[in-house]
Coordinates of C-alpha atoms and ligand atoms in Angstrom, one line a residue:
M1 CA -0.7 17.1 3.8
K2 CA 0.5 16.0 7.2
L3 CA 4.0 15.3 7.7
I4 CA 4.5 12.6 10.9
V5 CA 8.2 11.7 11.7
A6 CA 9.6 9.4 14.1
P7 CA 13.0 8.6 14.8
D8 CA 13.3 5.3 13.2
Y9 CA 11.3 2.5 11.2
A10 CA 9.6 1.0 14.4
G11 CA 8.2 4.3 15.5
I12 CA 6.2 5.0 12.0
C13 CA 4.8 1.6 12.8
E14 CA 3.4 2.5 15.7
K15 CA 2.5 5.2 15.2
A16 CA 0.5 3.3 11.8
A17 CA -0.5 1.2 14.2
D18 CA -2.0 4.0 15.8
I19 CA -4.0 5.5 13.0
F20 CA -5.7 1.9 12.4
A21 CA -6.8 0.8 15.3
A22 CA -8.4 4.1 16.0
E23 CA -9.8 3.6 12.6
I24 CA -10.8 -0.1 13.6
H25 CA -12.8 1.1 17.1
R26 CA -14.3 3.9 15.5
N27 CA -15.9 1.9 12.5
P28 CA -15.6 -2.1 13.7
A29 CA -16.7 -2.9 9.8
C30 CA -13.8 -0.2 7.8
V31 CA -12.6 -1.0 4.8
L32 CA -8.4 -0.8 4.5
G33 CA -6.5 -0.5 1.5
L34 CA -3.4 -2.3 2.6
A35 CA -0.1 -2.7 0.9
T36 CA 3.3 -4.8 0.9
G37 CA 6.9 -4.9 0.9
S38 CA 8.8 -4.4 2.9
T39 CA 7.5 -1.1 4.4
P40 CA 4.4 -1.8 5.8
V41 CA 5.7 -5.5 7.6
G42 CA 6.0 -3.9 10.9
L43 CA 3.1 -2.4 10.8
Y44 CA 1.6 -6.0 10.0
Q45 CA 3.6 -6.7 13.6
A46 CA 1.9 -4.1 15.4
L47 CA -1.3 -4.5 15.0
I48 CA -1.2 -8.2 15.1
R49 CA 0.4 -7.7 18.9
R50 CA -2.5 -5.6 19.5
Y51 CA -4.7 -8.0 18.8
Q52 CA -2.7 -10.3 20.2
E53 CA -3.9 -8.4 23.7
G54 CA -6.5 -8.4 23.3
A55 CA -7.3 -4.6 22.1
L56 CA -8.6 -5.0 18.3
D57 CA -11.4 -6.9 16.3
F58 CA -11.0 -7.5 12.7
S59 CA -14.3 -10.0 12.5
K60 CA -15.8 -6.9 10.2
V61 CA -12.8 -5.2 8.5
Q62 CA -12.6 -5.6 4.9
T63 CA -9.2 -5.4 3.2
F64 CA -8.3 -4.5 -0.4
N65 CA -5.0 -4.3 -1.3
L66 CA -3.0 -1.9 -4.5
D67 CA -2.1 -4.7 -6.2
E68 CA -1.2 -8.5 -7.0
Y69 CA 1.0 -9.7 -9.9
C70 CA 0.3 -11.6 -13.5
G71 CA 1.0 -15.5 -13.4
L72 CA 1.0 -15.9 -9.7
A73 CA -1.8 -18.0 -7.6
G74 CA -2.1 -17.3 -4.5
D75 CA -0.4 -20.1 -3.3
H76 CA 3.1 -19.1 -4.8
P77 CA 5.0 -17.5 -2.3
Q78 CA 6.1 -14.6 -4.5
S79 CA 2.4 -13.9 -5.2
Y80 CA 0.8 -11.0 -3.0
R81 CA -1.9 -12.6 -1.4
Y82 CA 0.3 -15.7 -0.1
F83 CA 2.3 -12.7 1.2
M84 CA -0.4 -10.5 2.9
Q85 CA -1.5 -14.5 4.1
K86 CA 1.8 -15.4 5.9
N87 CA 2.6 -11.3 7.5
L88 CA -1.4 -10.3 8.6
F89 CA -4.0 -12.4 8.0
D90 CA -3.0 -15.7 9.3
H91 CA -2.3 -14.1 12.1
V92 CA -6.0 -12.5 13.4
N93 CA -9.5 -13.3 13.4
I94 CA -9.9 -11.4 9.9
P95 CA -12.5 -13.7 7.7
L96 CA -10.9 -14.6 4.2
E97 CA -14.3 -14.1 2.8
H98 CA -13.7 -9.8 4.1
T99 CA -9.4 -10.0 2.0
Y100 CA -10.0 -8.6 -0.9
I101 CA -6.6 -8.7 -3.9
P102 CA -6.7 -8.8 -7.1
S103 CA -7.0 -12.1 -8.9
G104 CA -2.7 -12.7 -10.7
I105 CA -4.2 -15.8 -13.1
A106 CA -7.5 -14.3 -14.1
D107 CA -8.1 -15.4 -17.6
D108 CA -9.5 -12.2 -18.6
P109 CA -7.4 -9.4 -16.3
E110 CA -9.3 -6.5 -18.0
Q111 CA -12.6 -7.9 -16.3
E112 CA -11.0 -8.6 -13.9
C113 CA -9.7 -5.2 -13.1
R114 CA -13.8 -4.2 -14.0
R115 CA -14.5 -7.0 -11.3
Y116 CA -12.4 -5.2 -8.6
D117 CA -13.1 -1.6 -9.2
A118 CA -16.5 -3.0 -8.6
L119 CA -16.1 -4.5 -5.3
I120 CA -14.4 -1.4 -3.5
E121 CA -17.7 0.5 -4.4
S122 CA -19.8 -2.3 -3.0
C123 CA -18.5 -2.1 -0.2
G124 CA -18.5 1.6 -0.2
G125 CA -14.8 2.5 -0.5
I126 CA -12.0 2.4 1.1
D127 CA -11.5 4.5 4.6
I128 CA -7.4 4.4 5.2
Q129 CA -4.9 3.6 2.3
L130 CA -2.2 2.6 2.7
L131 CA 1.4 3.2 0.9
G132 CA 5.0 3.1 0.9
I133 CA 6.8 4.8 -2.5
G134 CA 9.1 2.9 -5.0
H135 CA 12.2 4.3 -5.4
N136 CA 11.0 5.7 -8.6
G137 CA 7.9 7.2 -6.5
H138 CA 4.8 4.4 -8.2
I139 CA 2.3 3.8 -6.1
G140 CA 1.2 0.5 -6.2
F141 CA 1.8 -0.5 -9.1
N142 CA 1.1 2.8 -11.1
E143 CA 4.6 3.4 -12.9
P144 CA 5.7 6.5 -14.3
D145 CA 4.1 7.3 -17.4
D146 CA 2.7 9.7 -19.3
H147 CA -0.8 9.8 -17.5
F148 CA -2.5 9.0 -14.3
P149 CA -4.6 5.4 -14.8
V150 CA -7.7 6.2 -13.1
G151 CA -9.0 2.8 -12.1
S152 CA -7.4 -0.6 -11.7
H153 CA -5.6 -1.7 -14.5
L154 CA -3.1 -4.4 -15.9
T155 CA 0.2 -2.5 -16.3
R156 CA 4.2 -3.9 -17.0
L157 CA 6.3 -3.1 -14.3
A158 CA 9.3 -0.6 -14.7
E159 CA 13.0 -2.0 -15.3
S160 CA 13.9 -1.1 -11.8
T161 CA 10.8 -1.9 -10.2
I162 CA 11.8 -5.4 -11.5
Q163 CA 15.4 -5.0 -10.3
A164 CA 13.9 -4.1 -6.5
N165 CA 11.8 -7.3 -6.5
S166 CA 14.2 -9.8 -7.4
R167 CA 14.8 -9.3 -3.6
F168 CA 11.9 -11.7 -3.3
F169 CA 12.9 -14.2 -5.4
A170 CA 15.4 -16.7 -7.3
S171 CA 17.0 -14.5 -10.1
E172 CA 15.3 -11.6 -11.9
S173 CA 14.3 -13.4 -14.6
E174 CA 11.4 -15.0 -11.7
V175 CA 10.1 -11.6 -11.3
P176 CA 6.4 -10.8 -13.4
T177 CA 6.7 -8.9 -16.3
H178 CA 3.0 -7.5 -15.2
A179 CA 0.2 -6.5 -12.3
I180 CA -3.0 -5.9 -11.7
T181 CA -3.0 -2.4 -10.0
M182 CA -5.4 -0.2 -8.2
G183 CA -5.4 3.2 -10.4
A184 CA -3.9 6.5 -9.1
G185 CA -8.2 7.1 -9.6
S186 CA -9.3 4.5 -6.9
I187 CA -6.1 5.2 -4.5
L188 CA -7.2 9.6 -4.7
K189 CA -10.6 8.0 -3.8
A190 CA -9.8 7.1 -0.8
K191 CA -11.6 9.5 2.7
K192 CA -7.8 8.9 4.3
I193 CA -4.5 8.3 3.0
L194 CA -1.5 6.7 4.3
L195 CA 2.1 6.2 3.2
M196 CA 5.1 5.1 5.0
A197 CA 8.4 6.0 4.0
S198 CA 11.6 4.4 6.3
G199 CA 15.4 4.7 5.1
E200 CA 17.3 7.4 3.6
G201 CA 16.7 5.8 0.0
K202 CA 13.3 6.9 0.0
A203 CA 14.5 10.5 0.9
E204 CA 15.1 11.9 -2.1
I205 CA 11.5 10.3 -4.1
L206 CA 9.4 11.1 -1.1
C207 CA 10.6 15.0 -1.5
R208 CA 10.0 15.0 -5.1
S209 CA 6.5 13.6 -4.6
M210 CA 5.6 15.9 -1.8
T211 CA 7.1 19.1 -2.5
G212 CA 7.5 18.9 -6.6
P213 CA 5.4 19.0 -10.1
V214 CA 2.4 17.0 -9.7
T215 CA 2.5 15.0 -13.2
P216 CA 2.5 11.0 -13.3
F217 CA 6.3 10.6 -14.1
V218 CA 5.9 11.1 -10.1
P219 CA 2.7 9.0 -9.7
A220 CA 3.4 9.5 -5.7
S221 CA 3.1 13.5 -6.6
V222 CA -0.7 13.1 -7.3
L223 CA -1.3 12.7 -3.5
Q224 CA -0.9 16.2 -3.6
L225 CA -4.0 16.4 -4.2
H226 CA -6.2 14.6 -1.9
R227 CA -7.1 16.3 1.0
D228 CA -5.8 14.0 3.8
V229 CA -3.1 12.6 3.5
V230 CA -0.2 11.2 6.2
I231 CA 3.2 10.8 5.3
L232 CA 4.7 9.1 8.1
A233 CA 8.5 9.1 7.8
D234 CA 11.5 8.2 9.3
E235 CA 13.7 10.8 10.0
A236 CA 15.8 9.0 7.2
A237 CA 13.2 8.7 5.2
A238 CA 12.4 12.6 6.4
S239 CA 15.8 14.2 5.9
L240 CA 15.1 15.8 2.8
I241 CA 11.3 16.9 3.3
R242 CA 10.9 19.0 6.8
K243 CA 12.9 21.7 5.2
Q244 CA 10.1 22.2 3.1
I245 CA 7.3 20.9 4.7
Q246 CA 7.5 21.5 8.8
P247 CA 6.3 18.1 11.0
S248 CA 3.4 17.9 13.2
D249 CA 3.8 17.9 16.7
E250 CA 1.5 14.0 17.2
Ligands
F6R1 C1 3.4 -3.0 -2.5 C2 3.1 -1.7 -3.8 C3 4.4 -1.4 -4.1 C4 4.9 -1.0 -2.8 C5 6.5 -0.3 -3.4 C6 7.6 -0.2 -2.0 O1 1.6 -3.5 -3.0 O2 2.3 -1.5 -4.6 O3 4.3 0.4 -4.2 O4 4.5 0.0 -1.5 O5 7.3 -0.7 -4.3 O6 7.7 -1.0 -1.5 P1 8.8 -1.8 -0.4 O7 7.9 -0.7 1.2 O8 9.5 -2.9 0.1 O9 10.2 -0.6 -0.5

């Protein structure tokens, strides 16, 4: 596991953009695993800026998002499809049909999960998976539980996640209670994993996930089992973990 510490949020976004840009240059038809939430917004802005400057071409890139709320169609302003369109896809030259997100309104969510896993396989797997981390250690919507789910699955959101995500909705009661998410096993299959963490509020869970026991009660701890994980943290988020893991000089 490599820890890269930047002074602030803008710094981790630029470093994440460097890593994504290097992958797209190495393999213009790469498969990127993407996340939503507050943390990746600055990374997406950096990628858009580089595209506008002519430094990036997304025409052959394919993307798979981690998760989608159940019950929200793609044109719902709080759906993750809508988020991705507004924060990245509408601003770069990625073909719409190269962007995959589970359907939140599939009649049969279990079947939708199998379809999604098969699609990822048929595209050759994910080259770089981007992750944020929840305050309870969730990655995607793999919430604390007594086991690590392997593939994509239907999940019930933890109460703390519903509360945290209610900031995007008019009220807590509007936050969907269920989502489709890639499983911990799907995430571990990615060739490289990039976890971004920003702010003091993430310091404790980041440290516990990366240096504590591997347990499904702290889902991000499973990343300790992957051979190529890069943690990109700003000074505030890295304040505890850097006492235990030496940051890389990059
Ligand atoms: C988003 C996702 C979540 C978020 C996590 C952190 O697709 O899967 O795991 O990464 O909830 O969210 P923020 O970045 O808003 O703190």
